Amino acid sequence: MEHRKLKAFPAGFLWGAASAAYQVEGAWDADGKGPSVWDVFAKLPGKTFQGSNGDVAVDHYHRFAEDVALMAEMGLKAYRFSVSWPRIFPQGRGEPNEAGLAFYEHLIDTLIAHHIEPVLTLYHWDMPQALQDEYGGWEDRRIIADFEHYCVTLFQRFAGKVKYWVSLNEQNYNLTNAYQLGTHPPAVEDRKRFFAANHIAFLANASVIATFRRHVPNGLIGPSFAYSPAYPGSSAPADMLAFENAEELTNHWWLDTYCFGRYPQAALTWLTETGEAPDILPGDLEILSQGLPDFVGVNYYQTLTYTGNALDGVTLQRINTTGQKGTTPASGIPGLYKTMANPFVETSNWDWAIDPTGLRIALRRLASRYALPVMITENGLGEFDQLVAGDRVHDDYRIAYLKAHVEACQQAISDGVQLLGYCAWSFTDILSWLNGYQKRYGFVYVDRDERDTRDLRRIRKDSFHWYKKVIASNGEIL
Ligand code: BGP
């Protein structure tokens, strides 16, 4: 199988790069924008790396024209960005803020003028603080109508211009941090509340997808899932069972619900026994099954390897946010599974497994189980980068990472996966939610650090020139 001739990337393949509003825009209170939960949370002592926040970020709000010009120079085919809900509805609902809509309209028009396909994410974690204060955000079903109102405002405004839409970004990762680990706002650590909020987010996601069909009939929509495919630690039956448990509770819990409109059975049974299953009200399953996506968005960074976990074993643990290699503890659910290091793969300085074959496996699992097209909405390497003389950044490690993952995409395409596009994370350097500015992902270096915004100068890294050639050759020259 490995020695056959690989299929070429299809014509029109979306070679892209991605970002999120809070991580790039800055201008946190400009032109009528209301505060998001991140504007408030990041300023609480001890919540983020060295107190970093997105007040200025990389000032994309004011420099988007320069950033899009760099995208055009690179030949980018798609740019995935998110809209900040409180920029459009400062109080979460009511009348839209025209200045907020105008900003995204300018961005979209500029992209289109440069033949770059906009891929619009509706929600990348920046909930209006007003809705968090009023009813607890995702913990109250009122969010469903408010989210829909916000989304319909964008559908109506941009239906003719934006074809690809992402509903919720990494509901799994964001809500796990928000309601189990206490590391994203509202910093709760309660598994029952987690599954309850997560259920409401599913209902909001499905409701908006159903509504999308009426407003953007020619568009395509899907959620972006943070997919870390599970591996068993060994072929020991106990490890295989731990792997099955993890795949079902950390992946199928979301993917099945998005794509089949129902929760996976063993996980639901287990959570019903522990008293942590969400309240599924009459009508909920209909809502879920009426809002199935057109594609699965996948944010792929790493695989995770699992082994058995005793009843008094480790619980869910926080991840490495310092870049000190080897500091990530094992993490899991007692009685079901825990993570372990995979001796067969290298890791980044943040202990994330570097596993391109895992991406091929991820794409195949998704395509086989759900029979849907897939879009890679994020993939990249967060590392310390060094700006050296002559304004150069020699990020050969990033090139090696991206090259191997693009090769895995081609292998997956050859395996029959319908892959719509590949959005690298990220275009410019950005704020990493919990890791500050030192964990860099971009093709374009931005001159700033945690405390000093310096001149925010844009500098093309070596990976910029590499990706330009990849795009120009439609993936033939890697
Ligand atoms: C995903 C998020 C992104 C981005 C990326 C890298 O979870 O969707 O917003 O931040 O991961 O993660 P990190 O910044 O933690 O390295």
Coordinates of C-alpha atoms and ligand atoms in Angstrom, one line a residue:
M1 CA 0.0 0.0 0.0
E2 CA 2.8 2.4 0.9
H3 CA 4.6 1.9 -2.5
R4 CA 1.8 2.8 -4.8
K5 CA 1.7 6.0 -6.7
L6 CA -0.1 8.7 -4.7
K7 CA -3.0 10.6 -6.0
A8 CA -2.4 14.3 -6.7
F9 CA -4.1 16.9 -4.6
P10 CA -7.4 17.8 -6.4
A11 CA -7.8 20.9 -8.4
G12 CA -9.2 23.7 -6.3
F13 CA -7.8 22.2 -3.1
L14 CA -8.0 24.8 -0.4
W15 CA -4.4 25.5 0.7
G16 CA -5.1 27.7 3.7
A17 CA -4.1 29.0 7.0
A18 CA -6.2 29.8 10.1
S19 CA -6.6 32.2 13.0
A20 CA -9.1 33.1 15.7
A21 CA -10.4 36.6 16.5
Y22 CA -9.2 36.8 20.1
Q23 CA -5.7 35.5 19.1
V24 CA -5.0 38.0 16.4
E25 CA -7.3 41.0 16.3
G26 CA -6.5 43.1 19.4
A27 CA -8.7 46.3 19.4
W28 CA -10.5 44.6 22.2
D29 CA -12.8 47.6 22.9
A30 CA -12.7 49.4 19.6
D31 CA -15.7 50.6 17.6
G32 CA -18.3 49.5 20.0
K33 CA -17.1 46.0 20.7
G34 CA -18.3 44.5 24.0
P35 CA -16.0 42.4 26.3
S36 CA -15.7 38.7 25.7
V37 CA -15.2 36.2 28.5
W38 CA -11.5 36.1 27.4
D39 CA -11.1 39.8 27.8
V40 CA -12.1 39.4 31.4
F41 CA -10.6 36.1 32.2
A42 CA -7.1 36.7 30.8
K43 CA -6.8 39.7 33.1
L44 CA -7.4 37.7 36.3
P45 CA -4.1 37.0 38.0
G46 CA -2.4 33.7 37.2
K47 CA -4.8 32.6 34.5
T48 CA -2.5 32.9 31.4
F49 CA 1.2 32.5 30.7
Q50 CA 2.9 35.6 32.2
G51 CA -0.5 37.4 32.3
S52 CA -0.6 37.7 28.5
N53 CA -3.8 38.8 26.9
G54 CA -5.4 39.7 23.6
D55 CA -5.9 43.5 24.1
V56 CA -3.5 44.2 21.2
A57 CA -2.6 40.6 20.1
V58 CA -1.0 41.1 16.7
D59 CA -3.2 44.1 15.9
H60 CA -4.8 42.3 12.9
Y61 CA -7.8 44.5 13.4
H62 CA -5.8 47.5 12.2
R63 CA -3.3 45.6 10.0
F64 CA -5.6 43.2 8.2
A65 CA -4.8 44.7 4.8
E66 CA -1.1 44.2 5.3
D67 CA -1.8 40.6 6.5
V68 CA -4.0 39.8 3.5
A69 CA -1.3 41.3 1.2
L70 CA 1.1 38.8 2.7
M71 CA -1.4 36.0 2.1
A72 CA -1.8 37.0 -1.5
E73 CA 2.0 37.1 -1.9
M74 CA 2.1 33.6 -0.6
G75 CA -0.6 32.5 -2.9
L76 CA -2.9 31.3 -0.1
K77 CA -6.2 29.8 -1.4
A78 CA -8.2 30.0 1.8
Y79 CA -8.1 32.0 5.0
R80 CA -9.9 30.7 8.0
F81 CA -10.8 33.3 10.6
S82 CA -13.4 33.7 13.3
V83 CA -15.9 36.4 14.0
S84 CA -15.9 37.9 17.5
W85 CA -19.5 37.6 18.7
P86 CA -19.2 40.6 21.1
R87 CA -17.9 42.7 18.2
I88 CA -21.2 42.1 16.5
F89 CA -23.4 42.0 19.6
P90 CA -21.6 43.9 22.4
Q91 CA -24.3 42.7 24.8
G92 CA -24.7 39.3 23.2
R93 CA -28.0 40.0 21.5
G94 CA -30.2 42.8 20.3
E95 CA -29.2 45.1 17.5
P96 CA -26.0 44.4 15.7
N97 CA -23.1 46.8 15.9
E98 CA -22.6 48.0 12.3
A99 CA -18.9 48.8 12.9
G100 CA -18.2 45.2 13.8
L101 CA -20.0 43.8 10.7
A102 CA -18.2 46.4 8.6
F103 CA -14.8 45.2 9.8
Y104 CA -15.5 41.6 8.7
E105 CA -17.0 42.8 5.5
H106 CA -13.8 44.6 4.7
L107 CA -11.7 41.6 5.6
I108 CA -13.9 39.3 3.4
D109 CA -13.9 41.7 0.5
T110 CA -10.2 42.1 0.7
L111 CA -9.7 38.3 0.7
I112 CA -12.0 37.8 -2.2
A113 CA -10.3 40.6 -4.2
H114 CA -7.1 38.5 -3.8
H115 CA -8.9 35.3 -4.8
I116 CA -8.6 33.9 -1.2
E117 CA -11.6 31.9 -0.1
P118 CA -12.9 33.1 3.3
V119 CA -13.6 30.3 5.7
L120 CA -15.7 31.8 8.5
T121 CA -15.7 30.4 12.0
L122 CA -18.8 31.5 13.9
Y123 CA -17.5 30.7 17.4
H124 CA -13.9 30.4 18.5
W125 CA -14.5 30.7 22.3
D126 CA -15.0 34.5 22.8
M127 CA -18.5 34.4 24.3
P128 CA -19.9 37.8 25.1
Q129 CA -19.3 38.4 28.8
A130 CA -22.8 39.8 29.0
L131 CA -24.3 36.4 28.3
Q132 CA -21.9 34.7 30.7
D133 CA -23.0 37.1 33.4
E134 CA -26.7 37.0 32.6
Y135 CA -27.3 33.3 32.5
G136 CA -24.0 31.4 32.6
G137 CA -23.4 31.1 28.8
W138 CA -23.4 27.5 27.7
E139 CA -25.0 26.4 30.9
D140 CA -28.4 27.8 30.0
R141 CA -30.6 26.9 27.0
R142 CA -31.3 30.6 26.3
I143 CA -27.9 30.6 24.6
I144 CA -29.4 28.5 21.8
A145 CA -31.6 31.4 20.6
D146 CA -29.0 34.0 21.2
F147 CA -26.4 32.1 19.3
E148 CA -28.8 31.5 16.4
H149 CA -29.7 35.2 16.3
Y150 CA -26.0 36.1 16.0
C151 CA -25.3 33.5 13.4
V152 CA -28.3 34.4 11.3
T153 CA -27.1 38.0 11.3
L154 CA -23.8 36.8 9.7
F155 CA -25.6 34.4 7.3
Q156 CA -27.7 37.2 6.0
R157 CA -24.9 39.6 5.6
F158 CA -22.3 37.2 4.1
A159 CA -24.3 34.5 2.4
G160 CA -23.3 35.7 -1.1
K161 CA -19.6 36.0 -0.2
V162 CA -18.7 33.2 2.1
K163 CA -19.2 29.6 1.1
Y164 CA -17.4 27.7 3.9
W165 CA -18.6 28.1 7.5
V166 CA -17.3 26.5 10.7
S167 CA -19.9 26.4 13.5
L168 CA -18.2 25.8 16.8
N169 CA -14.5 25.6 17.1
E170 CA -13.2 22.8 19.4
Q171 CA -16.3 22.5 21.6
N172 CA -14.5 19.5 23.1
Y173 CA -11.3 21.2 24.0
N174 CA -12.8 24.6 25.0
L175 CA -15.5 23.2 27.2
T176 CA -13.2 20.6 28.8
N177 CA -10.9 23.4 29.8
A178 CA -13.8 25.6 30.8
Y179 CA -15.8 23.1 32.9
Q180 CA -13.5 20.3 33.9
L181 CA -10.0 21.8 34.2
G182 CA -10.9 25.3 35.2
T183 CA -8.4 26.6 32.7
H184 CA -10.7 28.5 30.3
P185 CA -13.5 30.8 31.4
P186 CA -15.7 30.4 33.4
A187 CA -13.1 28.2 35.2
V188 CA -15.4 25.6 36.6
E189 CA -14.2 22.1 37.7
D190 CA -17.3 20.0 37.7
R191 CA -17.9 17.0 35.3
K192 CA -21.7 17.1 35.6
R193 CA -21.8 20.7 34.7
F194 CA -19.4 20.0 31.9
F195 CA -21.6 17.4 30.2
A196 CA -24.7 19.6 30.7
A197 CA -23.1 22.7 29.1
N198 CA -21.6 20.5 26.4
H199 CA -25.1 19.1 25.6
I200 CA -26.5 22.7 25.2
A201 CA -23.6 23.5 22.9
F202 CA -24.6 20.5 20.8
L203 CA -28.1 21.8 20.6
A204 CA -26.9 25.3 19.6
N205 CA -24.6 23.8 17.0
A206 CA -27.3 21.7 15.4
S207 CA -29.9 24.5 15.5
V208 CA -27.6 26.8 13.7
I209 CA -26.7 24.2 11.1
A210 CA -30.4 23.6 10.4
T211 CA -31.0 27.3 10.1
F212 CA -28.0 27.7 7.8
R213 CA -29.7 25.6 5.2
R214 CA -32.4 28.2 4.8
H215 CA -30.1 31.2 4.6
V216 CA -27.0 29.9 2.8
P217 CA -28.4 27.2 0.5
N218 CA -25.2 26.9 -1.5
G219 CA -22.9 27.0 1.5
L220 CA -21.2 24.3 3.4
I221 CA -21.0 24.1 7.2
G222 CA -19.5 21.9 9.9
P223 CA -17.9 22.1 13.3
S224 CA -14.2 22.0 13.9
F225 CA -13.2 19.2 16.2
A226 CA -10.0 18.9 18.2
Y227 CA -9.2 15.4 17.1
S228 CA -6.5 13.5 19.0
P229 CA -7.0 10.0 17.7
A230 CA -6.5 7.4 20.4
Y231 CA -3.9 4.7 20.2
P232 CA -3.7 1.7 22.6
G233 CA -0.5 1.5 24.7
S234 CA 0.0 -2.1 23.6
S235 CA -2.0 -5.0 22.2
A236 CA -2.8 -6.2 25.8
P237 CA -6.6 -6.5 25.9
A238 CA -6.7 -4.1 28.9
D239 CA -4.9 -1.4 26.9
M240 CA -7.2 -2.1 23.9
L241 CA -10.2 -1.6 26.2
A242 CA -8.6 1.6 27.6
F243 CA -8.1 2.9 24.0
E244 CA -11.8 2.0 23.1
N245 CA -13.0 3.9 26.2
A246 CA -10.9 6.9 25.4
E247 CA -11.9 7.0 21.7
E248 CA -15.5 6.8 22.7
L249 CA -15.4 9.3 25.6
T250 CA -12.9 11.8 24.1
N251 CA -13.8 11.6 20.4
H252 CA -17.0 9.8 19.5
W253 CA -18.9 11.6 22.2
W254 CA -18.6 14.7 20.0
L255 CA -18.2 13.3 16.5
D256 CA -21.1 10.8 16.7
T257 CA -23.3 13.5 18.1
Y258 CA -22.4 16.0 15.4
C259 CA -22.6 13.5 12.5
F260 CA -25.2 10.9 13.7
G261 CA -27.2 13.0 16.0
R262 CA -26.8 10.6 18.9
Y263 CA -24.4 9.9 21.7
P264 CA -22.3 6.7 21.7
Q265 CA -23.8 4.0 23.7
A266 CA -21.1 2.7 26.1
A267 CA -20.1 6.2 27.2
L268 CA -23.7 7.3 27.7
T269 CA -24.4 4.2 29.8
W270 CA -21.3 4.9 31.9
L271 CA -22.2 8.5 32.5
T272 CA -25.8 7.6 33.3
E273 CA -24.5 5.3 36.0
T274 CA -22.2 8.0 37.5
G275 CA -25.1 10.5 37.4
E276 CA -23.1 12.8 35.0
A277 CA -25.1 12.2 31.8
P278 CA -26.7 15.4 30.4
D279 CA -30.5 15.9 30.6
I280 CA -31.7 14.9 27.2
L281 CA -35.2 16.5 27.0
P282 CA -37.9 15.4 24.6
G283 CA -37.2 16.9 21.2
D284 CA -33.4 17.2 21.8
L285 CA -32.5 14.2 19.7
E286 CA -34.7 15.5 16.8
I287 CA -32.8 18.8 17.0
L288 CA -29.5 17.0 16.9
S289 CA -30.5 14.8 14.0
Q290 CA -31.8 17.8 12.0
G291 CA -28.5 19.7 12.2
L292 CA -26.0 17.3 10.7
P293 CA -22.9 18.9 9.1
D294 CA -21.8 19.0 5.5
F295 CA -18.2 18.3 6.4
V296 CA -16.1 17.5 9.4
G297 CA -13.6 20.2 10.3
V298 CA -10.6 18.7 12.0
N299 CA -8.0 20.4 14.1
Y300 CA -5.2 17.9 14.3
Y301 CA -2.1 18.3 16.4
Q302 CA -1.3 15.0 17.9
T303 CA -2.4 11.4 18.8
L304 CA -2.8 10.3 22.4
T305 CA -1.8 6.9 23.7
Y306 CA -3.8 5.2 26.4
T307 CA -3.5 2.5 28.9
G308 CA -5.6 1.2 31.8
N309 CA -6.2 3.4 34.9
A310 CA -7.0 2.0 38.3
L311 CA -10.2 3.0 40.1
D312 CA -8.0 5.2 42.4
G313 CA -5.9 6.3 39.4
V314 CA -5.1 9.6 37.8
T315 CA -7.8 12.2 37.0
L316 CA -7.8 14.8 34.2
Q317 CA -4.7 17.0 34.5
R318 CA -3.7 20.4 33.1
I319 CA -1.5 20.5 30.1
N320 CA 2.0 21.9 29.7
T321 CA 1.8 25.7 29.1
T322 CA 5.4 26.6 29.7
G323 CA 7.3 24.8 26.9
Q324 CA 9.4 23.0 29.4
K325 CA 9.6 19.6 27.8
G326 CA 8.6 16.5 29.8
T327 CA 6.4 18.3 32.3
T328 CA 3.0 16.9 31.1
P329 CA 1.6 14.5 33.7
A330 CA -0.5 11.4 32.8
S331 CA -4.2 12.3 32.6
G332 CA -7.4 10.2 32.5
I333 CA -10.5 8.9 34.1
P334 CA -10.1 6.4 36.9
G335 CA -11.4 3.0 35.9
L336 CA -11.4 3.8 32.2
Y337 CA -8.1 5.1 30.8
K338 CA -5.1 7.3 31.2
T339 CA -2.6 8.7 28.8
M340 CA 1.0 7.5 28.5
A341 CA 4.0 8.5 26.5
N342 CA 4.2 6.9 23.1
P343 CA 7.8 5.7 22.7
F344 CA 7.6 5.6 19.0
V345 CA 7.0 9.3 18.3
E346 CA 8.9 12.5 19.0
T347 CA 7.3 15.3 21.0
S348 CA 7.4 19.1 20.7
N349 CA 8.7 21.2 23.6
W350 CA 5.1 21.4 24.8
D351 CA 5.0 17.5 24.9
W352 CA 2.7 17.2 21.9
A353 CA 3.3 14.0 20.0
I354 CA 4.6 14.7 16.4
D355 CA 2.8 12.0 14.5
P356 CA 1.9 12.6 10.8
T357 CA 0.7 9.1 10.4
G358 CA -1.8 9.9 13.1
L359 CA -3.2 12.5 10.7
R360 CA -3.7 9.9 8.0
I361 CA -5.4 7.6 10.5
A362 CA -7.5 10.5 11.8
L363 CA -8.7 11.3 8.3
R364 CA -9.5 7.7 7.5
R365 CA -11.4 7.1 10.7
L366 CA -13.5 10.2 10.0
A367 CA -14.1 9.5 6.4
S368 CA -15.0 5.8 7.0
R369 CA -17.2 6.3 10.1
Y370 CA -19.1 9.4 8.9
A371 CA -18.9 9.2 5.1
L372 CA -18.4 13.0 5.0
P373 CA -15.9 15.3 3.4
V374 CA -13.2 16.5 5.8
M375 CA -11.5 19.9 6.0
I376 CA -8.3 20.2 8.0
T377 CA -9.2 23.5 9.8
E378 CA -6.0 23.5 11.9
N379 CA -2.6 21.7 11.9
G380 CA 0.7 23.1 12.9
L381 CA 3.7 23.2 15.3
G382 CA 4.0 25.6 18.2
E383 CA 7.6 26.2 18.9
F384 CA 10.1 28.8 20.2
D385 CA 11.3 30.7 17.2
Q386 CA 14.5 32.7 17.0
L387 CA 14.6 36.0 15.1
V388 CA 18.1 36.2 13.7
A389 CA 20.2 38.8 11.9
G390 CA 18.8 40.1 8.6
D391 CA 15.2 39.6 9.8
R392 CA 15.2 35.9 9.3
V393 CA 13.6 33.0 11.1
H394 CA 15.0 29.6 10.2
D395 CA 12.1 27.4 11.2
D396 CA 13.2 24.2 9.5
Y397 CA 11.5 22.1 12.3
R398 CA 8.2 23.7 11.3
I399 CA 8.8 23.0 7.6
A400 CA 9.6 19.4 8.5
Y401 CA 6.4 19.1 10.6
L402 CA 4.2 20.6 7.9
K403 CA 5.7 18.7 5.1
A404 CA 5.2 15.4 6.8
H405 CA 1.6 16.3 7.6
V406 CA 0.9 17.4 4.1
E407 CA 2.3 14.1 2.8
A408 CA -0.1 12.4 5.2
C409 CA -2.9 14.3 3.6
Q410 CA -1.9 13.1 0.2
Q411 CA -1.8 9.5 1.5
A412 CA -5.2 9.9 3.0
I413 CA -6.5 11.3 -0.3
S414 CA -5.0 8.3 -2.0
D415 CA -6.9 6.1 0.6
G416 CA -10.1 7.7 -0.7
V417 CA -10.7 10.5 1.8
Q418 CA -12.5 13.5 0.3
L419 CA -10.3 16.3 1.7
L420 CA -11.5 19.8 1.0
G421 CA -8.5 21.7 2.2
Y422 CA -5.7 22.1 4.6
C423 CA -5.5 25.1 6.9
A424 CA -2.2 25.4 8.7
W425 CA -2.3 26.9 12.1
S426 CA -1.5 29.8 11.9
F427 CA -0.8 32.5 9.2
T428 CA 1.0 35.0 11.4
D429 CA 2.2 34.4 14.9
I430 CA -0.6 34.8 17.3
L431 CA -1.5 34.8 21.0
S432 CA -1.7 31.2 22.3
W433 CA -4.6 31.2 24.8
L434 CA -2.6 29.8 27.7
N435 CA 0.9 29.9 26.3
G436 CA 1.4 33.5 25.6
Y437 CA 3.3 34.7 22.6
Q438 CA 6.3 32.5 23.0
K439 CA 4.6 29.4 21.5
R440 CA 4.7 30.5 17.9
Y441 CA 2.9 28.8 15.0
G442 CA 2.9 31.3 12.1
F443 CA 4.5 31.5 8.7
V444 CA 4.9 35.1 9.5
Y445 CA 6.8 36.2 12.6
V446 CA 5.4 39.0 14.6
D447 CA 7.8 41.1 16.6
R448 CA 6.3 41.2 20.1
D449 CA 6.4 39.2 23.3
E450 CA 4.3 38.7 26.3
R451 CA 4.9 42.1 27.9
D452 CA 6.2 44.3 25.1
T453 CA 4.2 44.9 21.9
R454 CA 7.3 46.4 20.2
D455 CA 6.6 47.3 16.6
L456 CA 4.5 44.3 15.7
R457 CA 6.5 44.1 12.5
R458 CA 5.7 41.2 10.1
I459 CA 8.7 39.0 9.1
R460 CA 8.4 36.1 6.6
K461 CA 9.9 32.9 8.1
D462 CA 11.5 30.2 6.0
S463 CA 8.3 28.3 6.2
F464 CA 6.6 31.1 4.4
H465 CA 8.7 30.6 1.3
W466 CA 8.3 26.8 1.6
Y467 CA 4.5 26.9 1.8
K468 CA 4.4 29.3 -1.1
K469 CA 6.0 26.7 -3.3
V470 CA 3.8 24.0 -2.0
I471 CA 0.7 26.0 -3.0
A472 CA 2.1 27.0 -6.4
S473 CA 2.8 23.4 -7.2
N474 CA -0.6 22.2 -5.8
G475 CA 1.3 20.0 -3.4
E476 CA 3.7 18.4 -5.9
I477 CA 6.7 20.1 -4.5
L478 CA 6.9 19.5 -0.8
Ligands
BGP1 C1 -6.5 24.8 19.1 C2 -7.2 26.1 19.0 C3 -6.4 27.2 18.5 C4 -5.0 27.2 18.8 C5 -4.3 25.8 18.7 C6 -3.0 25.7 19.3 O1 -6.9 24.2 20.3 O2 -8.4 26.0 18.2 O3 -7.1 28.4 18.8 O4 -4.7 27.9 19.9 O5 -5.1 24.9 19.3 O6 -3.0 25.5 20.7 P1 -2.1 26.2 21.7 O7 -2.2 27.7 21.4 O8 -2.6 25.9 23.0 O9 -0.8 25.7 21.4

